[in-house]
mmCIF file with all atom_site columns, C-alpha atoms in Angstrom:
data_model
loop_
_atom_site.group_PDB
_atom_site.id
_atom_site.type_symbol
_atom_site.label_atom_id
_atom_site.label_alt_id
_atom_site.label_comp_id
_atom_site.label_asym_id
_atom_site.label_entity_id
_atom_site.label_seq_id
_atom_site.pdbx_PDB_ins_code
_atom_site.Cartn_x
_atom_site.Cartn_y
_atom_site.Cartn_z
_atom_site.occupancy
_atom_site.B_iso_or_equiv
_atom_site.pdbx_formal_charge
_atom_site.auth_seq_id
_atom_site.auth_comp_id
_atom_site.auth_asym_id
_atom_site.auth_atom_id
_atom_site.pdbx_PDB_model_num
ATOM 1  C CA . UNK A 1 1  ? 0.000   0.000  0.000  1.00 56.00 ? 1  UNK A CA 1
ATOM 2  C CA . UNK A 1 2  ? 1.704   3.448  -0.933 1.00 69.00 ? 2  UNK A CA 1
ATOM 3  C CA . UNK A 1 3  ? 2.327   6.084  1.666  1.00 71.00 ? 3  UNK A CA 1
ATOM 4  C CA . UNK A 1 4  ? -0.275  8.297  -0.097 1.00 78.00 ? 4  UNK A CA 1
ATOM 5  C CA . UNK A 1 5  ? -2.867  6.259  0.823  1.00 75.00 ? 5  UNK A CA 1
ATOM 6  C CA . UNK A 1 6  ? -2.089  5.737  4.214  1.00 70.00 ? 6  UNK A CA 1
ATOM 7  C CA . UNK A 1 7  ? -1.870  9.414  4.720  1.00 74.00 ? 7  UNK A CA 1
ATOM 8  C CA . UNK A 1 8  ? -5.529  9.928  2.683  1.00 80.00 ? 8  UNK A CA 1
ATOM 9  C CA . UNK A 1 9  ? -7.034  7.408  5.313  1.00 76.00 ? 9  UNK A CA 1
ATOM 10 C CA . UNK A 1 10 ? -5.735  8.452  8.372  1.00 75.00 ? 10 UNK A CA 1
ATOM 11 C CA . UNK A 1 11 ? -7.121  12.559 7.102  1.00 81.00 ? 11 UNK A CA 1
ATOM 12 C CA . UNK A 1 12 ? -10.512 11.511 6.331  1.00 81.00 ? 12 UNK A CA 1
ATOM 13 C CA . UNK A 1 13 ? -10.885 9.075  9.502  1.00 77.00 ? 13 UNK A CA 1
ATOM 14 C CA . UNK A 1 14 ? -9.609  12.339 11.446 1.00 79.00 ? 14 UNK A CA 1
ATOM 15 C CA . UNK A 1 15 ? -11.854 14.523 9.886  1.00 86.00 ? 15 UNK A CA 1
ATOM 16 C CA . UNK A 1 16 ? -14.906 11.561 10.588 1.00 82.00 ? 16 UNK A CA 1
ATOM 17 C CA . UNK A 1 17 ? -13.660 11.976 13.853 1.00 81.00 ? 17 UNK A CA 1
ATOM 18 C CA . UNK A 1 18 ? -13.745 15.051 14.466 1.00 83.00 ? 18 UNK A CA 1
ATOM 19 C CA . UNK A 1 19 ? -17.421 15.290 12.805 1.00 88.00 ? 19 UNK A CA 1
ATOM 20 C CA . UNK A 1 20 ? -19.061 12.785 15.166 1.00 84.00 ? 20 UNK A CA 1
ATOM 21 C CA . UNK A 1 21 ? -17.489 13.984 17.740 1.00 85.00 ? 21 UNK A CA 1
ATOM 22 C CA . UNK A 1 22 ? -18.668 17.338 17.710 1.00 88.00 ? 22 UNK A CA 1
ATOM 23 C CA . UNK A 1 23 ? -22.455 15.836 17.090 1.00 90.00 ? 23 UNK A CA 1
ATOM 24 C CA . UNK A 1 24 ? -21.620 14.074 19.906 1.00 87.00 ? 24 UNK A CA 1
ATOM 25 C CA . UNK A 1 25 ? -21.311 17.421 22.063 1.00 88.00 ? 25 UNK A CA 1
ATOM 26 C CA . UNK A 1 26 ? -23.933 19.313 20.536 1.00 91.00 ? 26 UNK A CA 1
ATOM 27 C CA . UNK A 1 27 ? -26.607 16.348 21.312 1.00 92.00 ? 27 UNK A CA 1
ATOM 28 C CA . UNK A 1 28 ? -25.270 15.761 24.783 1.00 89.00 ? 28 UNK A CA 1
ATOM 29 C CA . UNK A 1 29 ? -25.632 19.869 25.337 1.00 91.00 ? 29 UNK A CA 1
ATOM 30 C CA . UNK A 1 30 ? -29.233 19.728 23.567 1.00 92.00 ? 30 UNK A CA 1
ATOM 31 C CA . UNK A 1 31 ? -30.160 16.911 26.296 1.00 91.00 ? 31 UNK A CA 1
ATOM 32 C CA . UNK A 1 32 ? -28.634 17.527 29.028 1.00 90.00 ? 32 UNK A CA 1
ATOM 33 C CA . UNK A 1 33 ? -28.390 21.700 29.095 1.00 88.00 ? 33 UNK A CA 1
ATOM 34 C CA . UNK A 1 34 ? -24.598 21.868 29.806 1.00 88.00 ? 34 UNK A CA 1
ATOM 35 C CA . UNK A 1 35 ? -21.511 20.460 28.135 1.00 86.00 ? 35 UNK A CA 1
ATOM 36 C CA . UNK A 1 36 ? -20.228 17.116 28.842 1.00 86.00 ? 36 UNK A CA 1
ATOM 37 C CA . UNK A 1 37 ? -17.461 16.444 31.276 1.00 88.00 ? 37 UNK A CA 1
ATOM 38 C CA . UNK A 1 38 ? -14.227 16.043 30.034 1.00 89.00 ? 38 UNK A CA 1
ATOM 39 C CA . UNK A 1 39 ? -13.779 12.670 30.777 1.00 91.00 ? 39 UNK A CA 1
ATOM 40 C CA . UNK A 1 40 ? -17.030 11.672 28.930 1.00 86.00 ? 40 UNK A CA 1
ATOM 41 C CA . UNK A 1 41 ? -15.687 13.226 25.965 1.00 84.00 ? 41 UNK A CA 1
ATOM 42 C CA . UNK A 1 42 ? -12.340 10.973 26.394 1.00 87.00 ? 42 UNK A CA 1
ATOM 43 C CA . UNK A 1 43 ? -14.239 8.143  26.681 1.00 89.00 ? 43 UNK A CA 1
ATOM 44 C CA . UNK A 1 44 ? -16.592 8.387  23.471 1.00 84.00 ? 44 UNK A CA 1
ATOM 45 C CA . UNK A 1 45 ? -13.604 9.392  21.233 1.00 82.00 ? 45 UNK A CA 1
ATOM 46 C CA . UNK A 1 46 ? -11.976 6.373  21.923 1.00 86.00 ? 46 UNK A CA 1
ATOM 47 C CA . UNK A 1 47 ? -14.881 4.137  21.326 1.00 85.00 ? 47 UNK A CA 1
ATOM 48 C CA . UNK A 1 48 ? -15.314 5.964  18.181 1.00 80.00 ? 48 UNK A CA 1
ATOM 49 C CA . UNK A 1 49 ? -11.605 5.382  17.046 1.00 79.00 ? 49 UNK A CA 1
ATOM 50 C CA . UNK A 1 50 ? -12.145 1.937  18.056 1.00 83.00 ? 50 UNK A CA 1
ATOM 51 C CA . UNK A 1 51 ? -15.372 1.593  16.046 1.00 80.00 ? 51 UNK A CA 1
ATOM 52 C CA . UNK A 1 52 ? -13.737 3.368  12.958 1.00 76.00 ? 52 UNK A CA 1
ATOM 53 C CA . UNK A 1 53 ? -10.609 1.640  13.047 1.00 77.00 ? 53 UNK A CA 1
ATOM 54 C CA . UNK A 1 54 ? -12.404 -1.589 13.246 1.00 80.00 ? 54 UNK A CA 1
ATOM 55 C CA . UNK A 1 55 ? -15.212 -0.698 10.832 1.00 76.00 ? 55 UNK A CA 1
ATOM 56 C CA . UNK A 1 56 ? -13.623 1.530  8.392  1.00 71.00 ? 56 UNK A CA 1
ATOM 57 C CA . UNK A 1 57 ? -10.179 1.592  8.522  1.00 70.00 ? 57 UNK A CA 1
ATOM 58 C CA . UNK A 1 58 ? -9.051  -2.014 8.998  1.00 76.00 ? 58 UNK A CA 1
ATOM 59 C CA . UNK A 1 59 ? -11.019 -3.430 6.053  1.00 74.00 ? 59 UNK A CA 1
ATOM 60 C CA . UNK A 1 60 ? -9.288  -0.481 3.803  1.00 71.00 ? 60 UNK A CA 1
ATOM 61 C CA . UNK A 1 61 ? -5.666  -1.610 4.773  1.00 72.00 ? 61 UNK A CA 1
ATOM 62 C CA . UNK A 1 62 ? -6.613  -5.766 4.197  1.00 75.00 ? 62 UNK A CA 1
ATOM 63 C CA . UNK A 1 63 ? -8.641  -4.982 0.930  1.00 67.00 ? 63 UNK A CA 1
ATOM 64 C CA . UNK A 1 64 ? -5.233  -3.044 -0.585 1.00 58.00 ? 64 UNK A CA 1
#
């Protein structure tokens, strides 16, 4: 797999990232009237790097 590719991947998982992540906030804020403690915010990232990595990511690298 060429280096360019790699680097394309890891951008748009980042930017994915990034995406859900701030949805993430901006629901928790809507439902709960105040902005998540930091340590919930840890927490979900990882478990959506995990997820990604898993789900999007890993299949990329094996199919190439």
């Amino acid at each position: 797999m060429s280096i360019f590719f790699s680097i394309l991947i890891l951008f748009v998982s980042v930017i994915i990232l990034a995406a859900v992540s701030a949805a993430f906030i901006s629901v928790y804020e809507k439902f709960f009237g105040s902005e998540p403690k930091k340590i919930t915010l840890v927490i979900v990232n990882v478990i959506i790097l995990v997820l990604s990595y898993y789900f999007i990511i890993s299949p990329l690298i094996v199919k190439n």
